[in-house]
Short mmCIF file of C-alpha atoms in Angstrom, two decimals:
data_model
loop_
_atom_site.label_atom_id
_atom_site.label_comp_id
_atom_site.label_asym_id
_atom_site.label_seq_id
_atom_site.Cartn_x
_atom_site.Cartn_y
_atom_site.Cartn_z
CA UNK A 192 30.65 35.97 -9.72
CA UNK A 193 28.12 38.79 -9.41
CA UNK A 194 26.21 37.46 -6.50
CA UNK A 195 23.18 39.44 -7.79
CA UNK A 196 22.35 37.38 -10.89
CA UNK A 197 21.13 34.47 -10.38
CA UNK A 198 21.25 32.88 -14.11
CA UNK A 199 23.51 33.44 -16.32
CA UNK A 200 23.08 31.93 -20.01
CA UNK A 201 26.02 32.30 -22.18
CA UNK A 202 26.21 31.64 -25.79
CA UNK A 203 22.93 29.25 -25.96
CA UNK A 204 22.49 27.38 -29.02
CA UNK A 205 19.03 25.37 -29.12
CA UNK A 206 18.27 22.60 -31.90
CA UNK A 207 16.16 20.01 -32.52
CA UNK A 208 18.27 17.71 -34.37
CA UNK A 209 19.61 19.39 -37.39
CA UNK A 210 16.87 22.00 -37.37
CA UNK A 211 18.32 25.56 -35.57
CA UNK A 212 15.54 27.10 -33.16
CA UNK A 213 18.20 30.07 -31.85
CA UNK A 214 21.48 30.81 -31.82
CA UNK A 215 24.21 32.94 -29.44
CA UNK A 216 21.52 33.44 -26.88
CA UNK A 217 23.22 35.77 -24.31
CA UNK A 218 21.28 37.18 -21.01
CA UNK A 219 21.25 37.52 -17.08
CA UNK A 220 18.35 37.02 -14.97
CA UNK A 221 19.01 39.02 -11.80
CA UNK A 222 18.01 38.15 -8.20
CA UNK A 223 13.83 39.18 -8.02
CA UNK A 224 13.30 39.88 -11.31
CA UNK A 225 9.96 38.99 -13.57
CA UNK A 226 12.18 38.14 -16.12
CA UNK A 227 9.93 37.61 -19.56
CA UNK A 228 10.76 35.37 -22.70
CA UNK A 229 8.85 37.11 -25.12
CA UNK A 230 8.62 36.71 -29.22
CA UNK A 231 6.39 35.57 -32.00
CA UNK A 232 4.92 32.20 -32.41
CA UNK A 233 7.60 29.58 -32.86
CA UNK A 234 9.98 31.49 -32.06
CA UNK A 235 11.44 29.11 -29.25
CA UNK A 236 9.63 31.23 -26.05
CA UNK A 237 8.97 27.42 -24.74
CA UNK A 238 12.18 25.97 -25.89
CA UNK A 239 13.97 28.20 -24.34
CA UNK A 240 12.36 27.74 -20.77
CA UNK A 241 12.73 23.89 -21.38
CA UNK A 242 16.19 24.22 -22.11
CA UNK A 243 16.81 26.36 -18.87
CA UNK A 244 14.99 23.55 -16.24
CA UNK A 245 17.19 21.19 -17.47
CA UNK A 246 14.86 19.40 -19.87
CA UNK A 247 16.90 19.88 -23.27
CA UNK A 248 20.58 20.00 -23.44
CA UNK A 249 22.08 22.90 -25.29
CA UNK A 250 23.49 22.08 -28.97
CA UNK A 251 26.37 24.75 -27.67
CA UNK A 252 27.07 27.36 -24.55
CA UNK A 253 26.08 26.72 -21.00
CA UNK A 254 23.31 28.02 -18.74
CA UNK A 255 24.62 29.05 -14.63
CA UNK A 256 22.99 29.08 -11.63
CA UNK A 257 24.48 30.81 -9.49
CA UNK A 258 27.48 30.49 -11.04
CA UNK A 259 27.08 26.35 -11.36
CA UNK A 260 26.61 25.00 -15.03
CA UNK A 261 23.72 22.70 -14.49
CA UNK A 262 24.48 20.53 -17.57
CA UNK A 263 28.11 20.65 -16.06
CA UNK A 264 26.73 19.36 -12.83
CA UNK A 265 26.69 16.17 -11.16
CA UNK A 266 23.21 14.21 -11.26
CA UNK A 267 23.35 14.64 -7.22
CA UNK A 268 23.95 18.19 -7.76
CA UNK A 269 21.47 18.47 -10.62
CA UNK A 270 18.50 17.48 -8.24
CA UNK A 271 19.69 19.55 -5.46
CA UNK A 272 19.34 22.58 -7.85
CA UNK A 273 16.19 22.19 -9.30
CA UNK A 274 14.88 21.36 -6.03
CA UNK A 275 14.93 25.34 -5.98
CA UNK A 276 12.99 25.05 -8.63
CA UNK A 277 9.32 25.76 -9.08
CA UNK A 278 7.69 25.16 -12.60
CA UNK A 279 4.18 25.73 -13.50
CA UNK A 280 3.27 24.10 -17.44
CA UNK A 281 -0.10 25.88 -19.37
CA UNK A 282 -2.55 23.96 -18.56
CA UNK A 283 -1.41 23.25 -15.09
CA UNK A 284 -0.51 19.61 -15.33
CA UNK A 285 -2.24 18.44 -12.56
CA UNK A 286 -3.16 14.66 -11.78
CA UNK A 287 -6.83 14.51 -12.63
CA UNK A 288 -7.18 11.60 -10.75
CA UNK A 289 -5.71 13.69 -7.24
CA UNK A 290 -7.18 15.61 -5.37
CA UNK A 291 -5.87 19.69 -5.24
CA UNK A 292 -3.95 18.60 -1.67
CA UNK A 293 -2.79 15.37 -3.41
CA UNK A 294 -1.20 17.11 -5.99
CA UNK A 295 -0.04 19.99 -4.05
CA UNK A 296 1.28 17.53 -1.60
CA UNK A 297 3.55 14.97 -3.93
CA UNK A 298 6.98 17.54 -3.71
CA UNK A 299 6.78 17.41 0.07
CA UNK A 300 6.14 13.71 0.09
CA UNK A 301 9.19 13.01 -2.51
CA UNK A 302 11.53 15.70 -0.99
CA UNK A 303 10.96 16.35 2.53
CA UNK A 304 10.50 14.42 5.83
CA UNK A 305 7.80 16.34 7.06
CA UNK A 306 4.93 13.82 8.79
CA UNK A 307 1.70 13.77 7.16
CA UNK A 308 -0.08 16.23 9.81
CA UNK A 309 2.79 18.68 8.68
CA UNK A 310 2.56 17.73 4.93
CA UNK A 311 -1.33 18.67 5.72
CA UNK A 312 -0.89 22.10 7.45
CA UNK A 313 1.94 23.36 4.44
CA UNK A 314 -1.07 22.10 1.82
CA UNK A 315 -3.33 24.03 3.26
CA UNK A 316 -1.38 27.06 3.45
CA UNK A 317 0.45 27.19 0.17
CA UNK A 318 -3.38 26.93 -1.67
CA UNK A 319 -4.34 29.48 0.60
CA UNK A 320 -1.75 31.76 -0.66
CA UNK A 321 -3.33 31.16 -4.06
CA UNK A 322 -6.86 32.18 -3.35
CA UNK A 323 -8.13 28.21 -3.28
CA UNK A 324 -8.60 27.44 0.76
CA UNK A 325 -11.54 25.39 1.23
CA UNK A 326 -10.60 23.39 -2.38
CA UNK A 327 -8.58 20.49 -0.65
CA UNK A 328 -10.67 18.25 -1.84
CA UNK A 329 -11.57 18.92 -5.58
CA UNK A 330 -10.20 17.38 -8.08
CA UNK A 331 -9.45 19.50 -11.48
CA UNK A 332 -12.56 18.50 -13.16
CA UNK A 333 -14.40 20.29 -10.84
CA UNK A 334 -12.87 23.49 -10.76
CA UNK A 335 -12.31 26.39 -13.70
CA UNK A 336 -9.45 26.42 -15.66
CA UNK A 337 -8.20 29.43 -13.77
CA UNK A 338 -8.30 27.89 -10.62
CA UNK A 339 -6.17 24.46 -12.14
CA UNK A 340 -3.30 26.88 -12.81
CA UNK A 341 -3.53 28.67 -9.28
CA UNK A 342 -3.59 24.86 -8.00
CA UNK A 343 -0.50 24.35 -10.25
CA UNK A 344 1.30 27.45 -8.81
CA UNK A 345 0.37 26.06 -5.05
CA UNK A 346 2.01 22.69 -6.24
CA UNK A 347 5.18 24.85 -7.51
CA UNK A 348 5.78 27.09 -4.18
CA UNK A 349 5.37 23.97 -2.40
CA UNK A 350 9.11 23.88 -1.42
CA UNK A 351 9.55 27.52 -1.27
CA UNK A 352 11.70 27.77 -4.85
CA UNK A 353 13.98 30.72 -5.00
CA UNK A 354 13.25 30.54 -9.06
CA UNK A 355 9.88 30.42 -10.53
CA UNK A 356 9.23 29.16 -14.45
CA UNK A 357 6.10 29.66 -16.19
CA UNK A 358 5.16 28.37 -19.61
CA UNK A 359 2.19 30.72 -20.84
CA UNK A 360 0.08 30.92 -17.56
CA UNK A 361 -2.57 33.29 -18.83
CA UNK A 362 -2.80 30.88 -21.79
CA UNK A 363 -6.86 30.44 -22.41
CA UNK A 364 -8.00 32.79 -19.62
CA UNK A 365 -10.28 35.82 -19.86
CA UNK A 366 -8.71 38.80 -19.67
CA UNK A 367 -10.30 39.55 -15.69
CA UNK A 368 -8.92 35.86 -14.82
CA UNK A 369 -5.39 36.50 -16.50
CA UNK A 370 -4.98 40.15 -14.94
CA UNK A 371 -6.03 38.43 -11.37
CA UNK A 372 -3.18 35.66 -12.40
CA UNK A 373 -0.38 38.02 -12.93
CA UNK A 374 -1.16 40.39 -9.81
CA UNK A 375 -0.69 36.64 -7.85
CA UNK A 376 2.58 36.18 -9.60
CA UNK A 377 4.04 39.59 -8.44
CA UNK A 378 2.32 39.57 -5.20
CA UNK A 379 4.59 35.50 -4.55
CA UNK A 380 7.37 36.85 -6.27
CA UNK A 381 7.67 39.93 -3.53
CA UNK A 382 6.48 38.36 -0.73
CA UNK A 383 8.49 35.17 -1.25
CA UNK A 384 11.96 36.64 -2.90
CA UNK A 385 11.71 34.19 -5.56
CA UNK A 386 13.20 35.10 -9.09
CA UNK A 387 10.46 34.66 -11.95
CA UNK A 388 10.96 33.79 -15.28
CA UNK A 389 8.03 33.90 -17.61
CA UNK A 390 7.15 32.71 -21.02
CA UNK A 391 4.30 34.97 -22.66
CA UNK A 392 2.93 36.46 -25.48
CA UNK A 393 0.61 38.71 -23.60
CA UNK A 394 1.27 42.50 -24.16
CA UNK A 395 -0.71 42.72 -20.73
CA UNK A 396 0.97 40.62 -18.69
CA UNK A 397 4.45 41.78 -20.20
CA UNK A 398 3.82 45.37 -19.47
CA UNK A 399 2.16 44.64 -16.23
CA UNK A 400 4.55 42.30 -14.42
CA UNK A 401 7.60 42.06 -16.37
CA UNK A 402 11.07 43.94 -15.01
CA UNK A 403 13.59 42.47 -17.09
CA UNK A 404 13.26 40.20 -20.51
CA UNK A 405 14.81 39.16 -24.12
CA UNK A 406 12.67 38.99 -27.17
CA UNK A 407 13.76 36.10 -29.61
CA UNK A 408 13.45 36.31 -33.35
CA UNK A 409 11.86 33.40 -35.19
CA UNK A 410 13.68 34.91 -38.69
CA UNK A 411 17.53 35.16 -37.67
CA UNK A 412 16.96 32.92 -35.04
CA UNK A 413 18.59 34.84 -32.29
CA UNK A 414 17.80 37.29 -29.63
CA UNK A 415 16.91 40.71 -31.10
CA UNK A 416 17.16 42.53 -27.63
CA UNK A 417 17.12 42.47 -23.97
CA UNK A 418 15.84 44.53 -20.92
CA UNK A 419 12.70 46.14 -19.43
CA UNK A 420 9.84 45.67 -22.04
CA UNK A 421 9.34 49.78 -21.72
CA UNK A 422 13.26 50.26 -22.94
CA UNK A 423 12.82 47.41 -25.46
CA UNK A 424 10.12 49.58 -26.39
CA UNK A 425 12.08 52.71 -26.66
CA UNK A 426 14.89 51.92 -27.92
CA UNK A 427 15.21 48.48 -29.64
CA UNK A 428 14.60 47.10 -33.24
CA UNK A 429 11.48 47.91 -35.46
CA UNK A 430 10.50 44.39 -34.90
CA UNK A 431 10.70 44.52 -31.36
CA UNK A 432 8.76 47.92 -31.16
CA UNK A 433 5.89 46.27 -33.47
CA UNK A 434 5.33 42.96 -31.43
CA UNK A 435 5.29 45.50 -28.34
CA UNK A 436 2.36 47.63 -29.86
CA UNK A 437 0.70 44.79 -32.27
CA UNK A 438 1.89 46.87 -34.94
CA UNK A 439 0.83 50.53 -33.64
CA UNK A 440 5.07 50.88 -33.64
CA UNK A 441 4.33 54.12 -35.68
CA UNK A 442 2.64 55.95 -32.98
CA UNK A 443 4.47 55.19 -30.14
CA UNK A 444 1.44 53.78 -28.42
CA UNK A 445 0.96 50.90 -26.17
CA UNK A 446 -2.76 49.69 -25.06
CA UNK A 447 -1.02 49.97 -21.66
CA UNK A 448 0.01 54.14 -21.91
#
């Protein structure tokens, strides 16, 4: 096993009941990438990522970590893996009726021993990292939409995951609040080691963050190409190239050169 890769998906086939989303997926994600799922609408970006935290079972092939099939796995050994897990949804999920350090503080509560003075520091800290000290208190209702996914992030790190999943994070940001979202994401992913694996349809983010991905076709229902989004770019499929450049394909031009 190739000690650098830390999932390995082989021959994924995703449906929802008789209806195919995507077929033969094949891809690594390597210790600290950004790794980004990338495609057009209904593609199966989302599917995908649900299929990979253990929410859907594949229709066929087998997705690794760290060289352990999860749907192979043990249920005992199924929790202790995605307890290395962080997951962050689009809106942030949050309990509206918790507080920030309520919410932030349920994964330590469930999967820890740590007394509620420690519990307490580790809240405050892991919302610090995420720009919200002094927000302990709120609850979501009372803070921007931006801040509810930063809040959802703290609540992900919370057990210091070695793998990261995000479902659309800059979904219904501005573009200043989005930009300031992905610079967080690479700053934890660096600072922390953790492995990142992104869902997005944001040319920004893509070219901004992203190190390694796979775009999926919604028309033959399987992965057109993987890698960086710049060599996708270069040297992959017209359709890839267009959905890179929103069509500018022709001239070679991202909004990013």
């Amino acid at each position: 096993m190739d000690q650098d890769v830390a999932i390995d998906v082989h021959h994924l086939t995703m449906m929802y009941g008789s209806n195919l989303i995507q077929s033969d997926l094949n891809f690594q994600v390597r210790r600290g990438d950004v790794f980004v799922i990338m495609g057009g609408s209904g593609c199966g970006k989302s599917t995908l990522l649900k299929h990979m935290i253990g929410l859907y079972q594949p229709a066929a092939g087998e997705i690794l970590f760290d060289g352990y099939s999860y749907f192979s796995a043990s249920p005992a050994r199924q929790l202790a893996m995605r307890q290395r897990w962080g997951v962050t949804y689009q809106g942030g999920a949050l309990f509206s009726d918790k507080t920030l350090a309520e919410n932030v503080a349920m994964p330590l509560e469930e999967y820890t021993n740590l007394n509620r003075r420690d519990i307490a520091d580790m809240v405050r800290y892991k919302l610090a990292l995420v720009g919200l000290a002094g927000f302990e208190q709120f609850y979501p209702a009372q803070i921007s939409g931006g801040m509810c996914k930063r809040a959802g992030l703290a609540r992900a790190i919370a057990l210091d995951p070695d793998i990261l999943f995000f479902d659309e994070p800059s979904a219904g940001l501005d573009p200043l609040s989005a930009r300031r979202l992905d610079d967080l994401i690479l700053q934890l992913g660096q600072s922390t080691g953790a492995t990142v694996v992104i869902v997005t349809h944001e040319l920004a983010s893509i070219f901004a963050i992203g190190s390694n991905g796979i775009y999926l076709d919604a028309v033959s229902k399987t992965q057109l190409a993987t890698g960086s989004p710049r060599y996708m770019l270069d040297h992959c499929d017209a359709r890839v190239k267009e959905f890179l450049t929103r069509g500018d394909y022709e001239n070679d031009k991202t909004p990013f050169q």
